[in-house]
PDB file of C-alpha atoms and ligand atoms in Angstrom:
ATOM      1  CA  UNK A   1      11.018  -0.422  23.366  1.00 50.00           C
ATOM      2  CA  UNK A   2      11.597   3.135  23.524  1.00 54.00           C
ATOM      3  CA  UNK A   3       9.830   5.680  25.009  1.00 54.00           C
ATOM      4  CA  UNK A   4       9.337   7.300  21.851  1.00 55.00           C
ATOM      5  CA  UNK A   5       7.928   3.870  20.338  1.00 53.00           C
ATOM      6  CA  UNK A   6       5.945   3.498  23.528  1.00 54.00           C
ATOM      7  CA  UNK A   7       4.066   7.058  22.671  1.00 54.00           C
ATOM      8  CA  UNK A   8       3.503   6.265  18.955  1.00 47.00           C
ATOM      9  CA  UNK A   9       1.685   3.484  19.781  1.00 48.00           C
ATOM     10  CA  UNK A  10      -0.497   4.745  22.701  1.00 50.00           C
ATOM     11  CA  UNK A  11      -1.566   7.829  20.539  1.00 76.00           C
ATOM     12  CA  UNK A  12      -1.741   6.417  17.115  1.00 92.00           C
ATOM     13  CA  UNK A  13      -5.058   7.262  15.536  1.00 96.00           C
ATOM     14  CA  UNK A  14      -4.430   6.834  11.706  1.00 98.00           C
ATOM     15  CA  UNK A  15      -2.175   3.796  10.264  1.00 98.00           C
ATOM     16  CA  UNK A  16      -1.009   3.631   6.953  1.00 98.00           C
ATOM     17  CA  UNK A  17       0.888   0.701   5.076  1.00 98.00           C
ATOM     18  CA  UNK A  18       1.364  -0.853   1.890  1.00 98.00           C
ATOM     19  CA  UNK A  19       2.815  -3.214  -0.366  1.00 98.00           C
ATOM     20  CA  UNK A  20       3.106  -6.112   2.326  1.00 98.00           C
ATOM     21  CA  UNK A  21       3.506  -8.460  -0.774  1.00 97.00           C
ATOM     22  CA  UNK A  22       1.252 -11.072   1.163  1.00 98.00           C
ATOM     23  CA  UNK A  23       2.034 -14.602  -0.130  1.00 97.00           C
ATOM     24  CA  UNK A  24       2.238 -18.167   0.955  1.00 96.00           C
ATOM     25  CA  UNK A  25       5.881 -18.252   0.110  1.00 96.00           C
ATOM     26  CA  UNK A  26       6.748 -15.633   2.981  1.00 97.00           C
ATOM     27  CA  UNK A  27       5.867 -17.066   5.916  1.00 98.00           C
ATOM     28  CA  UNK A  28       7.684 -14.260   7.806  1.00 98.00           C
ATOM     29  CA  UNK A  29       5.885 -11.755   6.290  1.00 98.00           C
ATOM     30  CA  UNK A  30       2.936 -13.021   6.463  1.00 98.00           C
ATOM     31  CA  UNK A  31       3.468 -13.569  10.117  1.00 98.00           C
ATOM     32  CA  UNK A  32       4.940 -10.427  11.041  1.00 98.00           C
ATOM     33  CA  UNK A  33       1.884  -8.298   8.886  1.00 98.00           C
ATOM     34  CA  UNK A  34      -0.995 -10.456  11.187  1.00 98.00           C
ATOM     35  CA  UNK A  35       1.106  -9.302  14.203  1.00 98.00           C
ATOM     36  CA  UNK A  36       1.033  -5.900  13.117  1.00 98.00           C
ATOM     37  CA  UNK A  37      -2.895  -5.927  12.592  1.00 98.00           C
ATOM     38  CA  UNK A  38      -2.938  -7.420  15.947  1.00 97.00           C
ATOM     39  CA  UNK A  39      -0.684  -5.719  18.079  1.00 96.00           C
ATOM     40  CA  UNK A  40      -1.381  -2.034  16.593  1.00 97.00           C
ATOM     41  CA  UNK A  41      -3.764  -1.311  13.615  1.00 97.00           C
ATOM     42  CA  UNK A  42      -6.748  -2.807  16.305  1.00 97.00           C
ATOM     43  CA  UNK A  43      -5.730   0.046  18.751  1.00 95.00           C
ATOM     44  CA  UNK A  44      -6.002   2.406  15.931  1.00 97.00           C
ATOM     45  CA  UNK A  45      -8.984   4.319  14.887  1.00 97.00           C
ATOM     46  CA  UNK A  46      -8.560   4.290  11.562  1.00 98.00           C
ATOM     47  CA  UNK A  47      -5.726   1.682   9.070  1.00 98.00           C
ATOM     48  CA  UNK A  48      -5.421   2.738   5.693  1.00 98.00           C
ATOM     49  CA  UNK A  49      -3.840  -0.364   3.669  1.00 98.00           C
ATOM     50  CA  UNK A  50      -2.751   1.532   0.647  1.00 98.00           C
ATOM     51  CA  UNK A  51      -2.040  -1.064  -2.144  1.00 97.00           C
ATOM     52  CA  UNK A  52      -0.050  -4.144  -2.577  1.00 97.00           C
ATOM     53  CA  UNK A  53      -1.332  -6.141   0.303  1.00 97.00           C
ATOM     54  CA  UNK A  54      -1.396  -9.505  -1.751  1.00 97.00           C
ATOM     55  CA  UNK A  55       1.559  -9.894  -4.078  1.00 95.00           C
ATOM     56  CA  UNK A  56      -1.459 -10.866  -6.288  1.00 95.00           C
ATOM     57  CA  UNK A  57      -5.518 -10.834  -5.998  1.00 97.00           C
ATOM     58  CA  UNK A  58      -6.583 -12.823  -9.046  1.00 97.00           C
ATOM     59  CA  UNK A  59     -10.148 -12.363  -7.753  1.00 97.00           C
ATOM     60  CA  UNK A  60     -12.341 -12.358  -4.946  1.00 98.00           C
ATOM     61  CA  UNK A  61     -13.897 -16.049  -5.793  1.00 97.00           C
ATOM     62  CA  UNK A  62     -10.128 -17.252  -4.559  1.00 97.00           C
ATOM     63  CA  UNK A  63     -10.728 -15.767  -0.912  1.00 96.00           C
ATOM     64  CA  UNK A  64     -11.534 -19.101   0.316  1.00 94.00           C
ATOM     65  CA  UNK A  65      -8.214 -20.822  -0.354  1.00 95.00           C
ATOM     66  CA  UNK A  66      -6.756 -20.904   3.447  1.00 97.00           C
ATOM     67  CA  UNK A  67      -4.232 -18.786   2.814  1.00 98.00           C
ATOM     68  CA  UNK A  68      -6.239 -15.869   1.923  1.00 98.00           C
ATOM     69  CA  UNK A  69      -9.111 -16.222   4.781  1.00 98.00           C
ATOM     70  CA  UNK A  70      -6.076 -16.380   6.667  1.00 98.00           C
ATOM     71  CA  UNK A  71      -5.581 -13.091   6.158  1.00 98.00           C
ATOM     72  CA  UNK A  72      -9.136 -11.560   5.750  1.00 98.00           C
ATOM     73  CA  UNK A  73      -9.926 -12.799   9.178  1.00 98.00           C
ATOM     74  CA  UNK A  74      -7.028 -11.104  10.498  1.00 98.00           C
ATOM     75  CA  UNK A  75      -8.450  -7.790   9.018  1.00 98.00           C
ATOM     76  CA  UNK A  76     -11.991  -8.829  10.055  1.00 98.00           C
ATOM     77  CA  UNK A  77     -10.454  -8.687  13.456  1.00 98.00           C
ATOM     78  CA  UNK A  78      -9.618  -5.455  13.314  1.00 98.00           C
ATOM     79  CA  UNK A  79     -12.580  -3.588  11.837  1.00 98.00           C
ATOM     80  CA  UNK A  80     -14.979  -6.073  14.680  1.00 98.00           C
ATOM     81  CA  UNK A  81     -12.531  -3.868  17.093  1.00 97.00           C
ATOM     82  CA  UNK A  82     -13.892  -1.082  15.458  1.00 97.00           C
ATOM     83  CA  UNK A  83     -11.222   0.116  13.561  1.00 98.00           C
ATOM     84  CA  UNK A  84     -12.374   1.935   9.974  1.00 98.00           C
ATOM     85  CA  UNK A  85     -10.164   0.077   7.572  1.00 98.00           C
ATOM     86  CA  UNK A  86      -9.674   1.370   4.425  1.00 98.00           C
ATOM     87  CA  UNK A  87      -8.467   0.077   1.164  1.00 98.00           C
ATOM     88  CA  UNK A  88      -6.804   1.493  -1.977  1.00 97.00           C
ATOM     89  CA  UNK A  89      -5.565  -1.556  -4.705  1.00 95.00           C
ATOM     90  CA  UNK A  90      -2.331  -1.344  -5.993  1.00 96.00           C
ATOM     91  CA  UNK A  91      -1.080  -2.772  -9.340  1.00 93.00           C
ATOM     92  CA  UNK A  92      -0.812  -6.148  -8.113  1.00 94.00           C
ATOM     93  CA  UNK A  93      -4.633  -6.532  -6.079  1.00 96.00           C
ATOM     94  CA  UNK A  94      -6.913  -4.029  -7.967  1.00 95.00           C
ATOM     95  CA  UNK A  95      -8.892  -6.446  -8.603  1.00 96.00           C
ATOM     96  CA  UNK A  96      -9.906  -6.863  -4.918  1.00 97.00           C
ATOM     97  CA  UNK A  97     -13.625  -6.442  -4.912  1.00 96.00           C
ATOM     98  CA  UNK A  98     -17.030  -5.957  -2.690  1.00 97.00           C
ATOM     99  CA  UNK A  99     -17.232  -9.232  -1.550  1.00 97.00           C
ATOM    100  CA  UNK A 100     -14.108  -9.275   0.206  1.00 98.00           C
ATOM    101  CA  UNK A 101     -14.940  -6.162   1.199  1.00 98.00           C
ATOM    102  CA  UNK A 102     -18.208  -7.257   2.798  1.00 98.00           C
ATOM    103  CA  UNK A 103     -16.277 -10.585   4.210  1.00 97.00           C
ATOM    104  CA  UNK A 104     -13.388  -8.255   6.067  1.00 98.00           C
ATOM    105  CA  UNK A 105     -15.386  -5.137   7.299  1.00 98.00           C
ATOM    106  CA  UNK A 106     -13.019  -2.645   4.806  1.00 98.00           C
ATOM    107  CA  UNK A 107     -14.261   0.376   2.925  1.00 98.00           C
ATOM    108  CA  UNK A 108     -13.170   0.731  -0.937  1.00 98.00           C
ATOM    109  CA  UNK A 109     -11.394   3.610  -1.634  1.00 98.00           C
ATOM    110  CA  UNK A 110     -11.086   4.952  -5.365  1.00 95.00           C
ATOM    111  CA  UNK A 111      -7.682   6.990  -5.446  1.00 95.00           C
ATOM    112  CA  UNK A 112      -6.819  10.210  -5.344  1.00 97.00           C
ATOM    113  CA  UNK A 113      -8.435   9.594  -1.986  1.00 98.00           C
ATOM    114  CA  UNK A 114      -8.369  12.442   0.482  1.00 98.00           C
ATOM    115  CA  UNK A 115      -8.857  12.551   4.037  1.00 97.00           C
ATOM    116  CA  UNK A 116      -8.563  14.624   6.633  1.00 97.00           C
ATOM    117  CA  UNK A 117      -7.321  13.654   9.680  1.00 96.00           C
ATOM    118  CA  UNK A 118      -5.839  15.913  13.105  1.00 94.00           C
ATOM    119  CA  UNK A 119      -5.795  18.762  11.265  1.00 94.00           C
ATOM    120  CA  UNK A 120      -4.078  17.581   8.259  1.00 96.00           C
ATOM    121  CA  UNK A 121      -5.605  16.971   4.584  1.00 97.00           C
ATOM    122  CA  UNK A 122      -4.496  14.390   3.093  1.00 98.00           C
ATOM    123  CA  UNK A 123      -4.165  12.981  -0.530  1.00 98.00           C
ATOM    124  CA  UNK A 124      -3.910   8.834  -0.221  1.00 98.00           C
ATOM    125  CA  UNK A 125      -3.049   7.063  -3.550  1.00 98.00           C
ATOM    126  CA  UNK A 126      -0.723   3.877  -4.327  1.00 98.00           C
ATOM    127  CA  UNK A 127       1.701   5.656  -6.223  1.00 97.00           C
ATOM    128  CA  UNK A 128       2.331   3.926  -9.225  1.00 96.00           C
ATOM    129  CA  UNK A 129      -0.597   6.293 -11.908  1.00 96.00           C
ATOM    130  CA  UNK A 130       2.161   8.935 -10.769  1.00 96.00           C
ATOM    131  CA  UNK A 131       5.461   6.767 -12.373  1.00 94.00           C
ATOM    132  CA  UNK A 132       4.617   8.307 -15.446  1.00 95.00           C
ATOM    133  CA  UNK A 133       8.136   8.389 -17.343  1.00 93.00           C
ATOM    134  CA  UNK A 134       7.236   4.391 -17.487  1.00 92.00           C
ATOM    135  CA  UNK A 135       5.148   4.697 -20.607  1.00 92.00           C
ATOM    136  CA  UNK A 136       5.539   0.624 -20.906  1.00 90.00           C
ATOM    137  CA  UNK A 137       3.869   0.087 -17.478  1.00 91.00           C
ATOM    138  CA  UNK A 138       1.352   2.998 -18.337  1.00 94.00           C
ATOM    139  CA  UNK A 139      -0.260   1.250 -20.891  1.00 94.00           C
ATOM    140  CA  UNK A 140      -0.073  -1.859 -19.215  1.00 92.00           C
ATOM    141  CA  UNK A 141      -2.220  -0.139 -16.320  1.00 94.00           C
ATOM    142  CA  UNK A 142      -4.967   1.810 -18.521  1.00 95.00           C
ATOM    143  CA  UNK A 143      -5.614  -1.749 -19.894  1.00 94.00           C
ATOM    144  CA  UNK A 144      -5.622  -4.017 -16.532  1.00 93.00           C
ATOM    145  CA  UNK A 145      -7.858  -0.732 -15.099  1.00 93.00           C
ATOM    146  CA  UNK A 146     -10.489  -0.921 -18.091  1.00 94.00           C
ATOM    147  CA  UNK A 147     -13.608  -1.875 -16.360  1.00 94.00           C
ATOM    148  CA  UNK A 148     -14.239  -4.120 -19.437  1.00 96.00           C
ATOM    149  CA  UNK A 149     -10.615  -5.892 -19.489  1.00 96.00           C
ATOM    150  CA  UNK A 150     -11.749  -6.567 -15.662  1.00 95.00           C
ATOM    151  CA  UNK A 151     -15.469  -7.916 -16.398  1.00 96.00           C
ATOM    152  CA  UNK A 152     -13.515 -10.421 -19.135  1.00 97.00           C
ATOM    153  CA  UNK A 153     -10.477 -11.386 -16.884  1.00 97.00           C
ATOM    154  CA  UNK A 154     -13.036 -12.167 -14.002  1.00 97.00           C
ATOM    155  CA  UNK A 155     -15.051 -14.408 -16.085  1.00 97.00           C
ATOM    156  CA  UNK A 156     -12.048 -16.826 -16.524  1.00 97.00           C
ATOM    157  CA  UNK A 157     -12.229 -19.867 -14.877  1.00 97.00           C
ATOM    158  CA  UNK A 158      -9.710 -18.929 -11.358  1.00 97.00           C
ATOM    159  CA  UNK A 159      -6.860 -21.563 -12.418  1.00 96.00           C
ATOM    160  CA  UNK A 160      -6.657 -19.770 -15.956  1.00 97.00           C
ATOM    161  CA  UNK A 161      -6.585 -16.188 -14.384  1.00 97.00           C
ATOM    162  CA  UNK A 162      -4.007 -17.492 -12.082  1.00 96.00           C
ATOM    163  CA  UNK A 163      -1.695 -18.927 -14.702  1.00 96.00           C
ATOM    164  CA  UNK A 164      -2.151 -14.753 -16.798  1.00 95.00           C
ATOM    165  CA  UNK A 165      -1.218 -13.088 -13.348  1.00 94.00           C
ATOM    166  CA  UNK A 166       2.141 -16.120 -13.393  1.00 91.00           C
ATOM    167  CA  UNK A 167       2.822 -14.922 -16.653  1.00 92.00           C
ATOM    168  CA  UNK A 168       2.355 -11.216 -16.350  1.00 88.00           C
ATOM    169  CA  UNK A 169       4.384 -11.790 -13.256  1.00 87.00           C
ATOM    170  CA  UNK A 170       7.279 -13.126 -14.889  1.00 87.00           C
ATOM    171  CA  UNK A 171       7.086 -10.977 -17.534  1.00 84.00           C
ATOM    172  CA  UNK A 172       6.897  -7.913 -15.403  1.00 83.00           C
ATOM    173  CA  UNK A 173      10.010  -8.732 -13.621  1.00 84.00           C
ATOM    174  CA  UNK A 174      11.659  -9.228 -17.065  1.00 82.00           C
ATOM    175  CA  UNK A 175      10.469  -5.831 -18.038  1.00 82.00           C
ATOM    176  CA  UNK A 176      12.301  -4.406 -15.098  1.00 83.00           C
ATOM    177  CA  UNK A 177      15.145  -5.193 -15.606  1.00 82.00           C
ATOM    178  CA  UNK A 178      15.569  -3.158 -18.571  1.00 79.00           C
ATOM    179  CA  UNK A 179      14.425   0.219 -16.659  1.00 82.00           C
ATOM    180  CA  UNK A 180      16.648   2.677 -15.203  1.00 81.00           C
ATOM    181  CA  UNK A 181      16.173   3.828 -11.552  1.00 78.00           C
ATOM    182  CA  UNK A 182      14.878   7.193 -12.356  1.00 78.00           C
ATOM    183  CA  UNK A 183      11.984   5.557 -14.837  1.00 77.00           C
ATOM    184  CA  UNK A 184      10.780   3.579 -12.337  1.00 83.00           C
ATOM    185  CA  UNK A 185      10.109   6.595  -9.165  1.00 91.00           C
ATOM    186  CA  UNK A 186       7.106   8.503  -9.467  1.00 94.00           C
ATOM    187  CA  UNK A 187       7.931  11.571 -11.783  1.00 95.00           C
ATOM    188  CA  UNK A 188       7.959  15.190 -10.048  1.00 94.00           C
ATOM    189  CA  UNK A 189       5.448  16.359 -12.104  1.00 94.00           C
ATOM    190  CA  UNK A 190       3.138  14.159 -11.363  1.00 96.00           C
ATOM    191  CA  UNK A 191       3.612  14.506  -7.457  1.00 96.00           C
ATOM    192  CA  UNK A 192       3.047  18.543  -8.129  1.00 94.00           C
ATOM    193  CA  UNK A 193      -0.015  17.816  -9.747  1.00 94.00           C
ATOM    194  CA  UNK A 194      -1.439  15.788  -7.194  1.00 96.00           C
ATOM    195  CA  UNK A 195      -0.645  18.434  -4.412  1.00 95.00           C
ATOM    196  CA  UNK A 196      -2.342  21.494  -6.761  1.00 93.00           C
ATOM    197  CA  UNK A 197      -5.514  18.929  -7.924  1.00 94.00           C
ATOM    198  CA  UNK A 198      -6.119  17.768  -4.286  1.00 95.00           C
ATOM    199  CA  UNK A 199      -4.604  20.971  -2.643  1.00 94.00           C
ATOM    200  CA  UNK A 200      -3.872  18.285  -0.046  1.00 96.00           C
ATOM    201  CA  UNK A 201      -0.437  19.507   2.091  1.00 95.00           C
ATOM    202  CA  UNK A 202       0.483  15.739   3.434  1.00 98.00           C
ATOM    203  CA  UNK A 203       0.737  12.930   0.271  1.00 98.00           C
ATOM    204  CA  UNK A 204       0.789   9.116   1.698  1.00 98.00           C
ATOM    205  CA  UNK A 205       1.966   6.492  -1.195  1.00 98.00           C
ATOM    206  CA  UNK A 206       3.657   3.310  -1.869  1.00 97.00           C
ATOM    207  CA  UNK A 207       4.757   1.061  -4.761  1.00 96.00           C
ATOM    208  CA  UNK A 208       8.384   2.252  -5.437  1.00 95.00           C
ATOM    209  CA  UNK A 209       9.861   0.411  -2.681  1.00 94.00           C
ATOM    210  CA  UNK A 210      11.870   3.666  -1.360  1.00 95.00           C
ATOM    211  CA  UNK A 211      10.612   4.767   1.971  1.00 96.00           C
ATOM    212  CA  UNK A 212      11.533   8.668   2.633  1.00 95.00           C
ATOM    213  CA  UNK A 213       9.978  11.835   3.410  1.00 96.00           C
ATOM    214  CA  UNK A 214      10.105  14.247   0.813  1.00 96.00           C
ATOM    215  CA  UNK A 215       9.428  17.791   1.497  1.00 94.00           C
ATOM    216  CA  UNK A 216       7.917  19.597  -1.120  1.00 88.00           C
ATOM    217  CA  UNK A 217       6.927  23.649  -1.666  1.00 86.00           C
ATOM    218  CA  UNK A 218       3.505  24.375  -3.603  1.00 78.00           C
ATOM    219  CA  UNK A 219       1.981  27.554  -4.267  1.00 78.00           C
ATOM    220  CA  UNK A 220       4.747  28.656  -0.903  1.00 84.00           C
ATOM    221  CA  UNK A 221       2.874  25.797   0.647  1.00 86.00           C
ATOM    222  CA  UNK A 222       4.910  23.514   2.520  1.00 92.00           C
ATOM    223  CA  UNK A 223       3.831  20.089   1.418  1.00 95.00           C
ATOM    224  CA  UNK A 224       5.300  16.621   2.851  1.00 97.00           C
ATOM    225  CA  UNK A 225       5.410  13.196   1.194  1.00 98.00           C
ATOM    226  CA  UNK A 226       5.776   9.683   2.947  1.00 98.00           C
ATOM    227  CA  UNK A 227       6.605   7.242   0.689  1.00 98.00           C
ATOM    228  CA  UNK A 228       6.091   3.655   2.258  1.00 98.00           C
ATOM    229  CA  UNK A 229       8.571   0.867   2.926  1.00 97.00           C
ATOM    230  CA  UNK A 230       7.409  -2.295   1.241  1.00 97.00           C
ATOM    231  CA  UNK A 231       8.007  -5.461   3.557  1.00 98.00           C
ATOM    232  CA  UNK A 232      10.331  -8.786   3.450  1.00 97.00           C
ATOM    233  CA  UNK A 233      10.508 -10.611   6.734  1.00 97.00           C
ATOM    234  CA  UNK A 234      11.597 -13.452   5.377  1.00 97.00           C
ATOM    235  CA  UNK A 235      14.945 -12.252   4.325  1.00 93.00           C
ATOM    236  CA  UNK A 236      17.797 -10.649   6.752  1.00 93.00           C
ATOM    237  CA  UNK A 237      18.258  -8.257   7.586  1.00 94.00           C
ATOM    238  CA  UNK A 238      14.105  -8.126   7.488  1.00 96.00           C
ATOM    239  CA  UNK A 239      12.683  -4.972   6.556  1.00 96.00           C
ATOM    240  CA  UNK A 240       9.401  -3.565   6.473  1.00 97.00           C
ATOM    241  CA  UNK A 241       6.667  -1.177   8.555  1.00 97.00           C
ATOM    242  CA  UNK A 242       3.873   1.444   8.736  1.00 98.00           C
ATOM    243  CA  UNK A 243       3.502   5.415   9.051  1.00 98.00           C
ATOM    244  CA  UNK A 244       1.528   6.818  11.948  1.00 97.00           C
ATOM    245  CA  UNK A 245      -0.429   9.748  12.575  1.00 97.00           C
ATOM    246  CA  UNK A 246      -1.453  10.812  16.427  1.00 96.00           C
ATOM    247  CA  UNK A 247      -3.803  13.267  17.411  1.00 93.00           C
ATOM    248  CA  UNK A 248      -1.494  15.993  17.821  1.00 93.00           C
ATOM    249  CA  UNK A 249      -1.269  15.865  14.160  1.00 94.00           C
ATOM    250  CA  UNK A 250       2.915  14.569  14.383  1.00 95.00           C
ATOM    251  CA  UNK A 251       3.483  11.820  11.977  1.00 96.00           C
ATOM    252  CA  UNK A 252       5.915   8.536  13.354  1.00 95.00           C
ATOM    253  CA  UNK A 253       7.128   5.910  10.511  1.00 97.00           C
ATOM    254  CA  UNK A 254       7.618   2.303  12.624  1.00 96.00           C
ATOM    255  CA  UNK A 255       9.139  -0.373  12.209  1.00 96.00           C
ATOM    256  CA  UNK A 256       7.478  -3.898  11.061  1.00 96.00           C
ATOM    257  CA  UNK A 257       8.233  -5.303  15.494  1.00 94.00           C
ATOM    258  CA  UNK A 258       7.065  -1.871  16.587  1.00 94.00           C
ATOM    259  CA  UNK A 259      10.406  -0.005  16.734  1.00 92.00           C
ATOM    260  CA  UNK A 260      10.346   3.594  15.778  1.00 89.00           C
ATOM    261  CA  UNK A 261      12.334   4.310  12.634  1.00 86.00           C
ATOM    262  CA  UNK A 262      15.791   5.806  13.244  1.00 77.00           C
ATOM    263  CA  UNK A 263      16.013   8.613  10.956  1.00 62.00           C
ATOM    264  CA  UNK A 264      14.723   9.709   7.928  1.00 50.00           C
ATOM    265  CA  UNK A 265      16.208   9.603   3.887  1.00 46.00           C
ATOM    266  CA  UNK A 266      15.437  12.885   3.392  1.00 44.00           C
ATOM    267  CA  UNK A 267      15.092  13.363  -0.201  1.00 38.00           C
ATOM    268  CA  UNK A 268      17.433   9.863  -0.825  1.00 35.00           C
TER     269      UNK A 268
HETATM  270 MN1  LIG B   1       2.885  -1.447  -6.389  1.00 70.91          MN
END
């Protein structure tokens, strides 16, 4: 480990990760997330899990299967260390609710969420409300958000609701195929937006799958954007890791095993 891993750890207060893709089929992942709540987001003050945890929440009834209280007892473990965890759903576990929240210790978060934290204020969100040139996927996501879609979907029996989100999976993968690589990054507009609504000056988000930092001027405001990595540690060359913010207000992105990222795609 280097020295400059060896400080981001010791003065980490804020952690911030997303779209993990937590399922029984990646062992690796699954494995190298719990080490990461175990190793680092407990010595944290405060772990923002931005969206995408579970590659699928199909509701909070299904928290018992061992798989999942796997995993809520490894985020238990880190809000009993006192950690303030926080929670934004993605596309994929939205539908994570208040009783998981009660049974891990995490705080729901309704984005835009902003916080402000060593000086910065910052706007949290999962990122993909902001692909707006993907009018398919927009209309997919006003209708999965509609509180009442949500109160109907819920009151299917859990094997039914799992064999819709097998479906919608399947057909969502189909979908992308057909989508260009601009369609399916957040659209600049939308990004500006965000930065004038939440006059925020740091933007944390997920969901595209293209970790960067983005610099960004508004209103002759310097304004950054960290857009995180999603994670596979079950493939090779694994990939995968968290951003970090230390009380003298610097920002670190690490790696999934704790190494400090080598340089940044500025912009790529
Ligand atoms: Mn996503």
């Amino acid at each position: 480990m280097n020295a400059n891993a060896e400080k981001a750890q010791s003065q980490a207060i804020a952690l911030f990760v997303s779209d993990v893709h937590l399922q029984p089929a990646m062992p690796g992942t699954t494995q190298a997330f719990i080490d990461f709540l175990h190793r680092h987001a407990s010595k944290a003050q405060q772990l923002y899990l931005l969206g995408d945890l579970f590659e699928y929440w199909a509701g909070d009834d299904d928290i018992v299967s061992p798989y999942n209280q796997r995993i809520a007892e490894a985020i238990k473990a880190v809000s009993d260390a006192g950690v303030a965890v926080f929670w934004l759903g993605g596309n994929r576990d939205f539908l994570i609710g208040e009783s998981f929240a009660g049974a891990t210790g995490i705080t729901l978060l309704s984005e835009p969420f902003i916080t402000k934290i060593a000086g910065h204020r910052i706007v949290l969100a999962h990122g993909d409300a902001q692909c707006t040139d993907d009018l398919g996927y927009m209309a997919f996501r006003a209708q999965v958000r509609d509180k009442a879609w949500q109160r109907n979907f819920l009151a299917m029996p859990l094997t039914q609701r799992k064999e819709i989100i097998d479906r919608m999976r399947m057909g969502s993968r189909e979908a992308q195929r057909g989508k260009s690589y601009e369609i399916m990054d957040v659209n600049p507009s939308a990004i500006a937006s965000l930065f004038a609504l939440t006059e925020a000056t740091v933007m944390v988000h997920g969901h595209t799958h293209r970790p960067a930092v983005h610099q960004h001027e508004w209103n002759s405001r310097q304004c950054v954007r960290y857009v995180l990595p999603d994670w596979d540690c079950d493939l090779e060359p694994a990939r995968g890791g968290w951003l970090a913010l230390h009380d003298d207000g610097t920002f670190t992105r690490i790696n999934f095993d704790g190494s400090a990222f080598k340089q940044d795609c500025n912009g790529a």
